[in-house]
Coordinates of C-alpha atoms in Angstrom, one line a residue:
M1 CA -10.9 -32.4 41.0
A2 CA -11.9 -34.2 38.6
E3 CA -8.5 -37.2 39.2
A4 CA -8.8 -36.1 43.0
D5 CA -12.2 -38.6 41.8
V6 CA -10.7 -40.7 39.9
V7 CA -8.1 -41.9 42.1
T8 CA -11.0 -41.9 45.2
E9 CA -12.5 -44.4 42.7
E10 CA -9.7 -47.1 42.1
N11 CA -8.7 -46.7 45.5
V12 CA -11.9 -48.6 46.4
Y13 CA -11.5 -50.4 43.5
R14 CA -8.7 -52.0 44.3
E15 CA -9.2 -52.9 48.0
D16 CA -12.9 -54.5 47.1
V17 CA -11.0 -56.9 45.1
I18 CA -8.2 -57.2 48.5
E19 CA -10.8 -57.6 50.4
H20 CA -12.8 -60.5 48.7
R21 CA -9.6 -62.1 47.7
D22 CA -8.2 -62.1 51.4
A23 CA -11.5 -63.7 52.4
A24 CA -11.3 -66.8 49.6
P25 CA -10.9 -69.8 51.1
N26 CA -7.1 -71.5 51.1
G27 CA -5.8 -68.7 49.6
E28 CA -7.1 -69.1 45.8
I29 CA -8.0 -66.3 44.0
N30 CA -12.4 -66.6 41.7
N31 CA -10.9 -65.1 38.4
D32 CA -15.5 -64.3 38.6
E33 CA -15.1 -62.3 41.3
L34 CA -12.7 -59.9 40.0
L35 CA -14.7 -59.6 37.3
P36 CA -16.8 -56.2 37.5
V37 CA -21.0 -56.7 37.9
G38 CA -22.9 -54.3 35.4
P39 CA -24.5 -54.9 32.1
E40 CA -20.5 -55.7 30.3
G41 CA -20.7 -58.8 32.7
N42 CA -24.1 -60.4 32.0
I43 CA -23.8 -60.2 28.3
Q44 CA -20.0 -61.4 28.1
G45 CA -21.8 -64.6 30.2
Q46 CA -24.8 -65.3 28.2
M47 CA -22.6 -64.8 25.0
E48 CA -20.5 -67.7 26.5
E49 CA -23.7 -70.0 27.4
F50 CA -25.3 -69.1 23.9
L51 CA -22.4 -70.5 21.9
G52 CA -20.4 -72.8 24.4
P53 CA -21.7 -76.5 23.4
Q54 CA -25.6 -77.9 23.8
P55 CA -25.8 -80.9 25.6
E56 CA -28.8 -81.3 24.8
Y57 CA -28.7 -80.5 21.1
D58 CA -29.0 -84.4 19.4
E59 CA -27.7 -83.4 15.4
E60 CA -29.1 -87.0 14.7
E61 CA -32.8 -86.8 16.2
E62 CA -33.0 -83.7 14.6
E63 CA -32.0 -84.8 11.7
K64 CA -34.6 -87.2 11.4
K65 CA -37.6 -84.6 12.6
Y66 CA -36.0 -82.7 9.8
Y67 CA -37.1 -85.6 6.8
R68 CA -39.9 -86.2 8.4
R69 CA -41.4 -83.0 8.7
K70 CA -40.7 -83.6 4.9
R71 CA -42.1 -86.6 4.3
L72 CA -45.1 -85.5 5.7
G73 CA -45.6 -82.3 3.2
V74 CA -44.6 -85.2 0.4
I75 CA -48.1 -86.4 1.4
K76 CA -49.8 -83.3 1.3
N77 CA -48.7 -82.5 -1.6
V78 CA -50.1 -85.6 -3.2
L79 CA -53.7 -85.9 -1.3
G80 CA -53.5 -81.4 -2.5
A81 CA -52.9 -82.7 -6.3
S82 CA -56.1 -85.9 -6.1
V83 CA -58.2 -84.0 -3.5
G84 CA -57.8 -80.0 -6.5
G85 CA -58.7 -82.8 -9.7
M86 CA -61.4 -84.5 -7.7
I87 CA -63.1 -81.2 -7.2
I88 CA -62.9 -79.5 -10.6
Y89 CA -63.2 -82.6 -12.6
S90 CA -66.9 -82.7 -10.7
V91 CA -67.5 -79.7 -11.1
Y92 CA -66.8 -79.3 -15.2
L93 CA -68.2 -83.1 -15.5
G94 CA -71.5 -82.3 -13.3
L95 CA -72.4 -78.6 -15.1
L96 CA -71.2 -79.8 -18.4
Q97 CA -73.7 -83.0 -17.6
M98 CA -76.6 -80.7 -16.4
Q99 CA -75.8 -77.8 -19.4
L100 CA -76.1 -80.4 -22.4
I101 CA -79.2 -82.1 -20.9
L102 CA -81.3 -78.6 -20.0
H103 CA -80.2 -77.7 -24.0
Y104 CA -80.8 -80.9 -25.3
D105 CA -85.2 -80.1 -24.0
E106 CA -86.6 -78.5 -27.0
T107 CA -89.0 -76.3 -24.7
Y108 CA -86.3 -75.1 -22.8
R109 CA -84.3 -73.6 -25.9
E110 CA -87.2 -72.2 -27.1
V111 CA -88.6 -70.6 -24.1
K112 CA -85.3 -69.3 -22.2
Y113 CA -83.2 -68.7 -25.8
G114 CA -85.9 -68.4 -28.6
S115 CA -84.0 -67.9 -32.6
L116 CA -79.9 -68.4 -30.1
G117 CA -79.6 -71.7 -31.7
L118 CA -78.5 -73.5 -27.9
E119 CA -78.3 -76.5 -30.0
D120 CA -75.7 -75.8 -33.0
I121 CA -73.6 -73.7 -29.7
D122 CA -73.8 -77.4 -28.0
R123 CA -72.2 -78.4 -30.7
K124 CA -69.5 -76.0 -31.7
M125 CA -69.0 -76.4 -27.2
L126 CA -68.3 -80.0 -27.8
M127 CA -65.8 -79.0 -31.0
G128 CA -64.0 -76.9 -29.0
I129 CA -63.6 -79.5 -26.3
N130 CA -62.7 -82.8 -28.3
V131 CA -60.5 -81.5 -31.3
T132 CA -58.6 -78.6 -30.1
P133 CA -56.6 -81.4 -27.8
I134 CA -55.0 -83.3 -30.6
V135 CA -52.9 -80.1 -31.0
G136 CA -51.1 -80.3 -27.4
L137 CA -48.6 -82.5 -28.1
L138 CA -47.1 -79.3 -29.8
Y139 CA -47.2 -76.9 -26.9
T140 CA -47.6 -78.9 -23.5
P141 CA -44.0 -79.4 -22.8
V142 CA -43.3 -76.1 -23.7
L143 CA -46.4 -74.8 -20.8
I144 CA -44.9 -76.9 -18.3
R145 CA -41.1 -75.9 -18.3
F146 CA -42.1 -72.6 -18.6
L147 CA -44.4 -72.3 -15.7
G148 CA -44.1 -75.1 -14.0
T149 CA -45.8 -78.1 -12.8
K150 CA -47.5 -76.6 -9.9
W151 CA -48.1 -73.2 -12.2
M152 CA -49.4 -75.5 -14.9
M153 CA -52.3 -77.0 -12.7
F154 CA -53.4 -74.1 -11.1
L155 CA -53.2 -72.2 -14.8
A156 CA -55.2 -75.3 -15.9
S157 CA -58.5 -75.5 -12.8
G158 CA -58.6 -71.9 -13.5
I159 CA -59.8 -72.5 -16.8
Y160 CA -61.9 -75.3 -15.7
A161 CA -63.4 -72.5 -13.2
L162 CA -64.1 -69.8 -16.3
F163 CA -65.4 -72.5 -18.3
V164 CA -68.4 -72.0 -14.8
S165 CA -68.5 -69.2 -15.4
T166 CA -70.0 -68.1 -19.1
N167 CA -72.6 -70.2 -17.9
Y168 CA -73.8 -67.2 -15.7
W169 CA -74.1 -66.0 -19.9
E170 CA -75.0 -68.6 -21.8
R171 CA -74.0 -67.1 -25.8
Y172 CA -71.8 -68.3 -28.7
Y173 CA -69.5 -65.6 -27.4
T174 CA -68.6 -67.3 -23.9
L175 CA -69.7 -70.9 -23.6
V176 CA -67.5 -71.2 -27.7
P177 CA -64.7 -70.0 -26.5
S178 CA -63.8 -71.1 -22.8
A179 CA -64.9 -74.5 -24.0
V180 CA -61.8 -74.1 -27.0
A181 CA -59.9 -73.0 -24.3
I182 CA -60.6 -76.5 -21.9
G183 CA -59.8 -77.9 -24.8
A184 CA -56.6 -76.9 -25.0
A185 CA -55.9 -77.2 -21.1
I186 CA -57.2 -80.6 -21.1
V187 CA -53.6 -82.9 -21.9
P188 CA -51.3 -80.0 -19.9
L189 CA -53.4 -80.8 -17.0
W190 CA -53.1 -83.8 -16.9
A191 CA -49.2 -84.0 -18.5
S192 CA -49.1 -82.1 -15.4
L193 CA -50.7 -84.1 -13.0
G194 CA -48.7 -87.6 -13.6
N195 CA -45.9 -86.0 -13.7
Y196 CA -46.7 -84.6 -10.0
I197 CA -47.7 -87.6 -8.9
T198 CA -44.4 -90.0 -10.1
R199 CA -42.0 -86.9 -8.3
M200 CA -43.7 -86.7 -4.9
A201 CA -42.9 -90.6 -5.0
Q202 CA -39.0 -90.0 -6.1
Q203 CA -38.8 -86.5 -3.6
Y204 CA -40.8 -89.3 -0.7
Y205 CA -37.6 -91.9 -1.2
E206 CA -35.3 -89.4 -1.0
Y207 CA -36.4 -88.1 2.4
V208 CA -36.8 -91.7 3.3
N209 CA -33.3 -92.5 2.4
Y210 CA -31.0 -89.2 2.6
K211 CA -27.8 -91.1 4.5
D212 CA -27.6 -93.3 1.3
D213 CA -24.9 -92.1 -0.6
Q214 CA -26.9 -91.3 -4.4
V215 CA -29.5 -89.2 -1.7
Q216 CA -26.5 -87.6 -0.1
E217 CA -24.4 -86.6 -4.0
Q218 CA -27.5 -86.5 -6.0
K219 CA -26.3 -89.5 -7.9
K220 CA -28.5 -91.8 -10.5
V221 CA -30.7 -94.8 -7.5
P222 CA -30.9 -97.8 -8.4
E223 CA -32.6 -99.5 -10.7
G224 CA -36.7 -100.1 -9.8
A225 CA -35.6 -97.3 -6.6
Y226 CA -38.7 -95.6 -6.9
N227 CA -41.1 -98.1 -8.0
R228 CA -42.7 -98.9 -4.7
Y229 CA -43.2 -95.1 -4.2
I230 CA -44.9 -94.9 -7.2
I231 CA -47.3 -97.8 -7.5
I232 CA -48.4 -96.0 -3.9
F233 CA -48.8 -92.6 -4.3
Q234 CA -50.1 -93.2 -7.9
S235 CA -53.8 -95.5 -6.4
V236 CA -53.9 -93.0 -4.2
F237 CA -54.4 -90.6 -6.1
Y238 CA -56.6 -92.5 -8.4
I239 CA -58.8 -93.8 -5.4
I240 CA -59.7 -90.2 -5.2
F241 CA -59.5 -88.1 -8.3
H242 CA -62.3 -91.2 -9.4
L243 CA -64.5 -90.2 -6.7
S244 CA -65.0 -87.0 -8.8
L245 CA -67.7 -89.2 -11.5
V246 CA -69.4 -90.1 -8.0
F247 CA -69.8 -86.1 -7.0
A248 CA -70.7 -85.0 -10.3
E249 CA -74.2 -86.6 -10.3
F250 CA -75.0 -84.0 -7.2
P251 CA -75.8 -81.4 -9.7
M252 CA -77.8 -83.6 -11.5
R253 CA -79.4 -85.5 -8.3
I254 CA -80.1 -83.3 -6.0
F255 CA -81.2 -80.4 -8.2
L256 CA -82.2 -81.5 -12.2
H257 CA -83.5 -84.6 -11.1
D258 CA -87.4 -83.1 -9.4
F259 CA -87.8 -81.7 -13.4
L260 CA -87.0 -85.0 -15.6
S261 CA -89.7 -86.5 -17.6
D262 CA -90.7 -90.4 -17.1
Y263 CA -89.1 -93.2 -19.3
N264 CA -92.7 -93.7 -20.4
H265 CA -92.9 -90.2 -22.5
T266 CA -88.7 -90.0 -22.5
L267 CA -88.7 -93.6 -24.4
F268 CA -92.0 -93.4 -26.0
N269 CA -90.4 -93.7 -29.6
V270 CA -87.0 -95.6 -28.7
K271 CA -87.2 -99.3 -30.5
H272 CA -83.9 -100.5 -30.2
C273 CA -81.0 -100.2 -26.8
G274 CA -78.1 -102.0 -26.2
A275 CA -76.2 -103.6 -29.2
E276 CA -78.9 -102.9 -31.8
S277 CA -79.0 -99.4 -31.5
S278 CA -77.9 -96.7 -33.7
G279 CA -76.0 -94.0 -32.0
M280 CA -77.2 -92.2 -29.0
I281 CA -80.6 -93.4 -28.3
E282 CA -83.1 -92.9 -32.4
G283 CA -86.2 -91.8 -31.0
F284 CA -85.6 -90.0 -27.7
N285 CA -88.1 -87.6 -27.1
K286 CA -87.2 -84.2 -27.9
T287 CA -88.7 -82.8 -24.2
V288 CA -87.1 -84.8 -21.8
L289 CA -88.2 -81.8 -18.9
N290 CA -91.9 -82.0 -17.7
H291 CA -91.6 -77.8 -16.1
L292 CA -88.7 -75.2 -16.5
P293 CA -86.2 -74.8 -13.6
R294 CA -86.8 -71.5 -12.4
S295 CA -83.6 -69.2 -13.3
I296 CA -82.6 -67.6 -9.8
L297 CA -81.9 -71.5 -8.9
L298 CA -79.7 -72.6 -11.7
I299 CA -77.9 -69.4 -10.4
Q300 CA -77.9 -70.9 -6.8
V301 CA -76.5 -74.0 -8.7
E302 CA -73.8 -72.3 -10.7
S303 CA -72.5 -70.3 -7.9
V304 CA -72.0 -73.5 -5.3
L305 CA -70.0 -74.5 -8.6
M306 CA -68.4 -71.8 -9.3
G307 CA -67.4 -71.8 -5.1
A308 CA -66.0 -75.6 -5.7
A309 CA -64.1 -74.6 -8.7
F310 CA -62.4 -71.4 -6.6
L311 CA -61.6 -73.8 -3.7
S312 CA -59.7 -76.6 -6.1
M313 CA -57.4 -73.6 -7.5
I314 CA -56.7 -73.1 -3.9
I315 CA -55.9 -76.3 -2.9
F316 CA -53.4 -76.3 -5.9
L317 CA -52.0 -73.0 -4.7
V318 CA -51.3 -73.2 -0.9
L319 CA -51.0 -76.9 -0.8
C320 CA -49.7 -78.6 -3.8
G321 CA -45.6 -77.3 -2.7
P322 CA -43.4 -77.7 -6.1
A323 CA -42.1 -80.9 -7.6
Y324 CA -38.6 -79.6 -8.6
R325 CA -36.1 -77.3 -6.3
P326 CA -35.3 -73.9 -8.2
T327 CA -32.3 -74.6 -9.7
E328 CA -33.8 -78.1 -11.0
E329 CA -36.6 -75.4 -12.5
I330 CA -34.1 -73.3 -14.0
D331 CA -32.0 -76.2 -15.4
L332 CA -35.3 -77.5 -17.7
R333 CA -35.8 -74.4 -19.0
S334 CA -32.4 -74.2 -19.9
I335 CA -32.3 -76.8 -22.4
G336 CA -33.7 -74.9 -25.1
W337 CA -37.3 -74.1 -26.0
G338 CA -36.2 -75.8 -29.4
N339 CA -35.0 -78.9 -28.0
I340 CA -37.9 -79.1 -25.3
F341 CA -40.0 -78.3 -28.9
Q342 CA -38.4 -81.4 -30.1
L343 CA -38.1 -84.0 -27.7
P344 CA -41.9 -85.4 -27.4
F345 CA -41.5 -86.2 -30.8
K346 CA -37.4 -87.9 -30.2
H347 CA -39.0 -90.2 -27.2
L348 CA -41.5 -92.2 -29.7
R349 CA -38.0 -93.8 -31.0
D350 CA -38.8 -95.5 -27.6
Y351 CA -39.7 -99.1 -28.5
R352 CA -41.2 -99.5 -24.9
I353 CA -43.4 -95.9 -25.6
R354 CA -44.1 -97.0 -29.4
L355 CA -45.5 -100.4 -27.9
L356 CA -47.8 -98.4 -25.5
I357 CA -49.6 -96.1 -27.8
P358 CA -52.3 -99.1 -28.7
F359 CA -53.3 -99.0 -24.7
F360 CA -53.1 -95.2 -24.6
I361 CA -55.5 -95.3 -27.2
Y362 CA -57.8 -98.0 -25.6
S363 CA -58.0 -96.4 -21.9
G364 CA -59.5 -92.9 -23.7
L365 CA -62.1 -95.3 -26.3
E366 CA -62.9 -97.1 -23.1
T367 CA -63.5 -93.8 -21.0
L368 CA -65.7 -92.5 -22.5
F369 CA -67.4 -95.1 -24.4
A370 CA -68.3 -95.9 -20.6
V371 CA -70.0 -91.9 -19.9
T372 CA -71.4 -92.7 -23.6
G373 CA -72.2 -96.0 -25.0
L374 CA -72.5 -97.7 -21.6
T375 CA -74.5 -95.4 -19.6
L376 CA -77.3 -94.0 -23.0
S377 CA -77.1 -96.7 -24.7
Y378 CA -77.3 -99.5 -22.6
G379 CA -79.1 -97.6 -19.4
V380 CA -80.6 -94.8 -19.9
C381 CA -82.4 -96.0 -23.3
T382 CA -83.3 -99.6 -20.9
V383 CA -84.5 -97.6 -17.5
G384 CA -84.7 -94.0 -18.4
L385 CA -83.6 -90.3 -17.8
E386 CA -84.1 -90.8 -14.3
W387 CA -81.3 -93.5 -13.4
L388 CA -78.3 -92.1 -15.1
F389 CA -76.8 -90.6 -11.6
L390 CA -76.9 -93.8 -10.0
L391 CA -75.3 -95.7 -13.6
V392 CA -72.7 -93.1 -13.9
M393 CA -72.1 -92.8 -9.8
I394 CA -72.1 -96.4 -9.5
Y395 CA -69.1 -96.4 -12.4
G396 CA -67.7 -93.7 -10.5
L397 CA -67.1 -95.5 -7.3
S398 CA -66.6 -98.3 -8.1
C399 CA -63.7 -96.8 -10.6
S400 CA -62.3 -95.5 -7.6
L401 CA -62.5 -98.5 -5.3
F402 CA -61.0 -101.2 -7.1
S403 CA -57.7 -98.4 -7.7
C404 CA -56.7 -100.3 -5.2
L405 CA -56.0 -102.8 -6.9
S406 CA -52.9 -101.9 -8.3
L407 CA -51.6 -102.0 -5.0
S408 CA -50.9 -105.7 -6.0
L409 CA -48.4 -104.7 -7.9
L410 CA -46.0 -104.5 -4.1
K411 CA -45.9 -108.7 -4.8
L412 CA -47.0 -109.6 -7.7
P413 CA -44.9 -108.5 -11.5
R414 CA -46.1 -105.1 -13.2
Y415 CA -47.9 -107.1 -16.3
V416 CA -51.2 -107.5 -13.8
T417 CA -52.7 -104.5 -13.5
L418 CA -53.6 -104.1 -18.0
L419 CA -53.5 -107.5 -18.9
G420 CA -55.8 -108.0 -14.9
G421 CA -58.2 -104.9 -16.6
A422 CA -58.3 -106.1 -20.2
A423 CA -59.3 -110.3 -19.0
I424 CA -62.3 -107.9 -17.2
H425 CA -63.5 -105.5 -20.3
G426 CA -62.6 -108.2 -23.0
P427 CA -65.8 -110.5 -22.0
L428 CA -67.9 -107.3 -21.3
L429 CA -67.2 -106.1 -24.9
V430 CA -68.1 -109.5 -26.4
F431 CA -71.5 -109.6 -24.0
L432 CA -72.1 -106.3 -24.9
F433 CA -72.1 -107.6 -28.7
C434 CA -74.7 -109.8 -27.9
W435 CA -77.0 -108.9 -25.4
S436 CA -79.9 -106.4 -26.7
P437 CA -82.3 -104.6 -23.9
G438 CA -85.3 -103.4 -24.7
P439 CA -86.6 -100.6 -23.6
K440 CA -89.1 -99.3 -21.0
Q441 CA -87.5 -102.1 -19.0
P442 CA -86.8 -101.0 -15.2
D443 CA -86.2 -104.6 -13.8
K444 CA -83.3 -104.3 -16.2
L445 CA -81.9 -101.4 -13.8
A446 CA -80.1 -104.1 -11.6
Y447 CA -78.0 -106.3 -14.6
L448 CA -76.9 -102.3 -15.5
L449 CA -75.4 -102.1 -12.5
L450 CA -73.2 -105.4 -12.3
V451 CA -72.7 -104.1 -16.0
T452 CA -71.2 -100.9 -14.5
A453 CA -69.2 -102.4 -12.2
L454 CA -67.3 -104.3 -13.9
W455 CA -66.8 -102.0 -16.4
G456 CA -65.1 -100.2 -13.6
I457 CA -63.1 -102.2 -12.2
G458 CA -61.2 -103.1 -15.8
S459 CA -61.2 -98.7 -15.7
A460 CA -59.3 -98.6 -12.4
L461 CA -57.3 -100.9 -13.5
N462 CA -56.5 -100.0 -16.8
K463 CA -55.7 -96.3 -15.7
T464 CA -53.4 -96.8 -12.5
G465 CA -51.3 -99.8 -14.7
L466 CA -50.2 -97.2 -17.5
S467 CA -49.7 -94.2 -15.0
I468 CA -47.7 -96.8 -12.7
I469 CA -46.0 -98.6 -16.0
L470 CA -44.9 -95.4 -17.3
G471 CA -43.4 -94.2 -14.0
M472 CA -41.3 -96.9 -13.7
L473 CA -40.5 -97.3 -16.6
Y474 CA -38.7 -93.9 -17.3
E475 CA -37.3 -93.0 -14.0
D476 CA -35.9 -90.3 -15.0
K477 CA -36.8 -87.0 -13.6
E478 CA -36.2 -84.5 -16.7
R479 CA -38.1 -86.9 -19.3
L480 CA -41.0 -87.3 -17.2
D481 CA -43.3 -84.3 -18.4
F482 CA -42.0 -85.6 -22.5
V483 CA -43.3 -89.2 -21.2
Y484 CA -46.8 -87.7 -20.0
T485 CA -47.7 -85.3 -23.2
I486 CA -47.5 -88.6 -25.5
Y487 CA -50.0 -90.8 -22.8
H488 CA -52.4 -88.4 -22.6
W489 CA -52.2 -87.0 -26.2
W490 CA -53.1 -89.9 -28.0
Q491 CA -56.2 -90.2 -24.9
A492 CA -57.3 -87.4 -26.3
I493 CA -56.6 -88.7 -30.2
A494 CA -58.5 -91.2 -29.0
I495 CA -61.5 -89.5 -27.1
F496 CA -61.4 -87.6 -31.1
V497 CA -62.5 -91.1 -32.8
V498 CA -64.9 -91.4 -30.1
Y499 CA -66.6 -87.6 -30.6
L500 CA -66.6 -88.9 -34.7
W501 CA -68.1 -92.1 -34.1
T502 CA -71.4 -91.2 -32.1
G503 CA -73.1 -91.7 -35.2
L504 CA -72.4 -95.7 -35.5
I505 CA -73.8 -98.9 -35.4
M506 CA -73.1 -100.1 -31.7
R507 CA -71.4 -103.2 -33.0
A508 CA -68.5 -101.4 -34.9
K509 CA -68.1 -99.7 -31.7
L510 CA -67.8 -101.7 -29.9
S511 CA -65.8 -103.8 -32.5
I512 CA -63.6 -101.1 -32.5
L513 CA -63.0 -101.7 -28.9
L514 CA -62.2 -105.2 -29.4
V515 CA -60.0 -105.3 -31.9
T516 CA -57.8 -102.1 -30.2
L517 CA -57.8 -104.5 -26.9
L518 CA -56.5 -106.8 -28.7
L519 CA -53.7 -105.1 -30.0
A520 CA -52.9 -103.5 -26.9
C521 CA -52.6 -106.8 -24.9
F522 CA -50.6 -108.3 -28.0
C523 CA -48.2 -105.2 -28.2
Y524 CA -47.6 -104.7 -24.4
W525 CA -46.5 -108.5 -24.1
T526 CA -44.3 -107.9 -27.1
M527 CA -42.7 -105.3 -24.7
E528 CA -42.3 -107.0 -22.1
R529 CA -40.6 -109.8 -23.5
R530 CA -38.4 -107.1 -25.7
L531 CA -37.2 -106.1 -22.0
A532 CA -37.1 -109.5 -20.5
K533 CA -34.8 -110.5 -23.0
K534 CA -32.3 -106.6 -22.2
I535 CA -33.0 -105.5 -25.7
R536 CA -31.8 -102.3 -25.6
F537 CA -34.0 -99.2 -26.1
R538 CA -33.9 -96.2 -27.6
L539 CA -33.8 -92.4 -25.7
P540 CA -33.2 -89.4 -26.8
R541 CA -30.1 -87.2 -24.8
I542 CA -31.1 -84.8 -23.4
P543 CA -29.2 -81.9 -23.4
R544 CA -27.3 -80.2 -20.8
P545 CA -28.6 -77.0 -19.3
K546 CA -27.1 -73.7 -20.1
H547 CA -26.6 -71.6 -17.3
K548 CA -25.8 -68.8 -18.4
V549 CA -28.2 -68.0 -21.3
K550 CA -29.3 -64.7 -22.0
G551 CA -32.5 -64.5 -20.0
Y552 CA -32.0 -66.4 -17.7
R553 CA -30.8 -66.3 -13.5
Y554 CA -28.9 -68.8 -12.6
L555 CA -28.8 -68.6 -8.9
E556 CA -25.0 -69.2 -8.4
E557 CA -22.2 -66.1 -8.2
E558 CA -20.6 -64.0 -11.2
N559 CA -17.0 -63.9 -11.0
S560 CA -15.9 -60.6 -12.2
D561 CA -12.1 -61.4 -11.6
E562 CA -12.3 -64.1 -13.6
S563 CA -10.9 -63.8 -17.0
D564 CA -11.4 -64.1 -20.7
M565 CA -8.9 -66.3 -21.3
E566 CA -10.0 -68.4 -18.4
D567 CA -13.5 -69.0 -19.4
S568 CA -12.2 -70.2 -23.0
D569 CA -10.1 -72.9 -21.6
R570 CA -12.9 -74.0 -19.0
N571 CA -15.0 -74.2 -21.9
D572 CA -12.8 -76.4 -23.4
D573 CA -12.3 -78.5 -20.9
E574 CA -15.9 -78.9 -20.8
D575 CA -16.3 -79.9 -24.2
Q576 CA -13.5 -82.5 -24.5
E577 CA -15.0 -83.7 -22.1
T578 CA -17.8 -84.4 -23.9
L579 CA -16.4 -85.3 -26.8
E580 CA -14.7 -88.4 -24.9
E581 CA -18.2 -89.7 -23.2
L582 CA -20.1 -89.5 -26.9
T583 CA -16.2 -91.4 -28.4
E584 CA -16.6 -94.0 -25.0
E585 CA -20.5 -94.4 -26.3
A586 CA -19.8 -94.9 -30.0
R587 CA -17.3 -97.4 -29.3
D588 CA -19.1 -99.6 -27.1
E589 CA -22.3 -100.1 -29.6
E590 CA -19.5 -100.4 -32.6
S591 CA -18.4 -103.1 -30.0
Q592 CA -21.6 -104.4 -29.2
A593 CA -23.4 -104.1 -33.0
S594 CA -20.0 -106.0 -34.2
D595 CA -21.4 -109.2 -32.0
S596 CA -24.0 -109.6 -36.0
P597 CA -23.8 -110.2 -39.0
R598 CA -25.0 -106.6 -39.5
G599 CA -22.3 -105.2 -37.4
G600 CA -20.0 -102.9 -38.9
A601 CA -22.5 -101.2 -41.2
R602 CA -24.9 -101.1 -38.1
G603 CA -22.4 -99.7 -36.0
R604 CA -21.2 -96.5 -38.0
R605 CA -24.7 -95.8 -39.0
R606 CA -25.1 -95.3 -35.6
R607 CA -22.5 -93.4 -35.0
C608 CA -23.8 -90.4 -36.2
H609 CA -26.9 -90.4 -34.6
D610 CA -25.2 -88.2 -31.6
D611 CA -28.6 -86.5 -30.6
Y612 CA -29.3 -90.0 -29.0
E613 CA -27.6 -92.2 -26.2
Q614 CA -28.7 -95.9 -25.9
A615 CA -30.6 -96.6 -22.4
G616 CA -29.4 -98.8 -20.5
E617 CA -30.4 -102.9 -19.4
G618 CA -34.2 -104.1 -19.6
V619 CA -36.1 -104.2 -16.6
D620 CA -36.6 -107.6 -14.6
L621 CA -40.3 -108.8 -14.6

């Protein structure tokens, strides 16, 4: 019976096919009608439709959309790093200022803390913040290479948030260790920020010119190709970051301002201000508060600042993407920890960075002088503590607004910003050297605001100019963390010097600033002349990455069928290639050195330094 049923179904199917075939016009057979109607037929049609050519797909248009999203991602990273840095420094500077003013008041210390020794704790806390960065050159590159640029920024912002949290319980064992931690994080944070913004400029160039052969093959791009985007991104960063000085005054203006005594009380015993002053403010009253703030108000303010610190951490974590691809991160670390430790010191043999060191030092000196000497010895000493917030806010606004002047480097030579900032600060230093406003003169407020705004213009040109020039001179992405580490390490040393000279007379401080500025301009002009003459500079050779170092997993498949003989042959080939490259470099150096009277000896001496390569030509102005 079963066989009979099968035969009957086959006959019915064949008759149905014959009927359709007979019904076809002109005797043609439609093959689609021969297929059985059912799930299998539908699946086959769907597969052909899915795998077949898509007439609506435009590969070039999709590629444009992909790289457009990549460029928007880079802009998001730059804005995230800028806003995150601005928020965390607003919190840090605002809390530190409020803390020092409250702790300075003698009544506040006695009533709130009794015999705790809060004044001594503040001195040790400031020492930790200013002294600890001196050793930053030893560990900053190692931390950045180990953690990555993004995670270093996130970790540093967490340390600043830790400092805010310790103010809930102000004791020696909370304030001093957190201050030391901030001092240890200053150089890594700023080196990471400078490295990150420059890397974003390089990535943006790659996403704009994704069709170029150099970008597709990941070869060295033409010299100066990144400059346009470095100028724009560094300017945007400092425009946003300098607003931290404005927002840092919000706790002072909104909360603390109503508790401050007027200038007749605070400046009662002050005799000299400006160029004739010594230290910070001689004779400043030991009590600056007319009544003490309630503890619950302090807790509320610190809670708001703590929330802002957590917000900056979230911004670094969520909005900031990685600065390097995963394989590049592995390559950066796999050159060896010993090499990473040594390379910052070896980069100091490059005459370009050596001749920029005076400007690094001056950058640190003038920044701290602006927020201490200019605003305190000239500003507060003349018009009183109640106007401190306005002086700092004008300085921050001036720095932020005039950071956009560095965009002029898109059309003008790169020395315009640094020498332009020096041209503003130089006459101001001479003017401050001669100006000694008297105490308790609120009518001098307009002049003080003008001087502060002009100083902010010079500071903006100095900061943006240095970061832009370093990005232009060192385009190799493997060197950026070392170069920015050296820059901010020298800045930290300058800040430590300002911390030490607190007790000096004002004219001595101004003289040091002026001499440092003149020396910096001379050294920078010497560097530009050497580059214009195409004098070769010396760069340390960065070792090739060792992908199969124990402890690191490189993203490549291991060939289990590879024999030891094949492995050794390939290593021998790589060693031979390296030896040939070094031989060619030595031959080129010998031929170049032979043109000078001491060419032979100099060539033999240079061949002994296999760890270094002679970097290319100078940069045209």
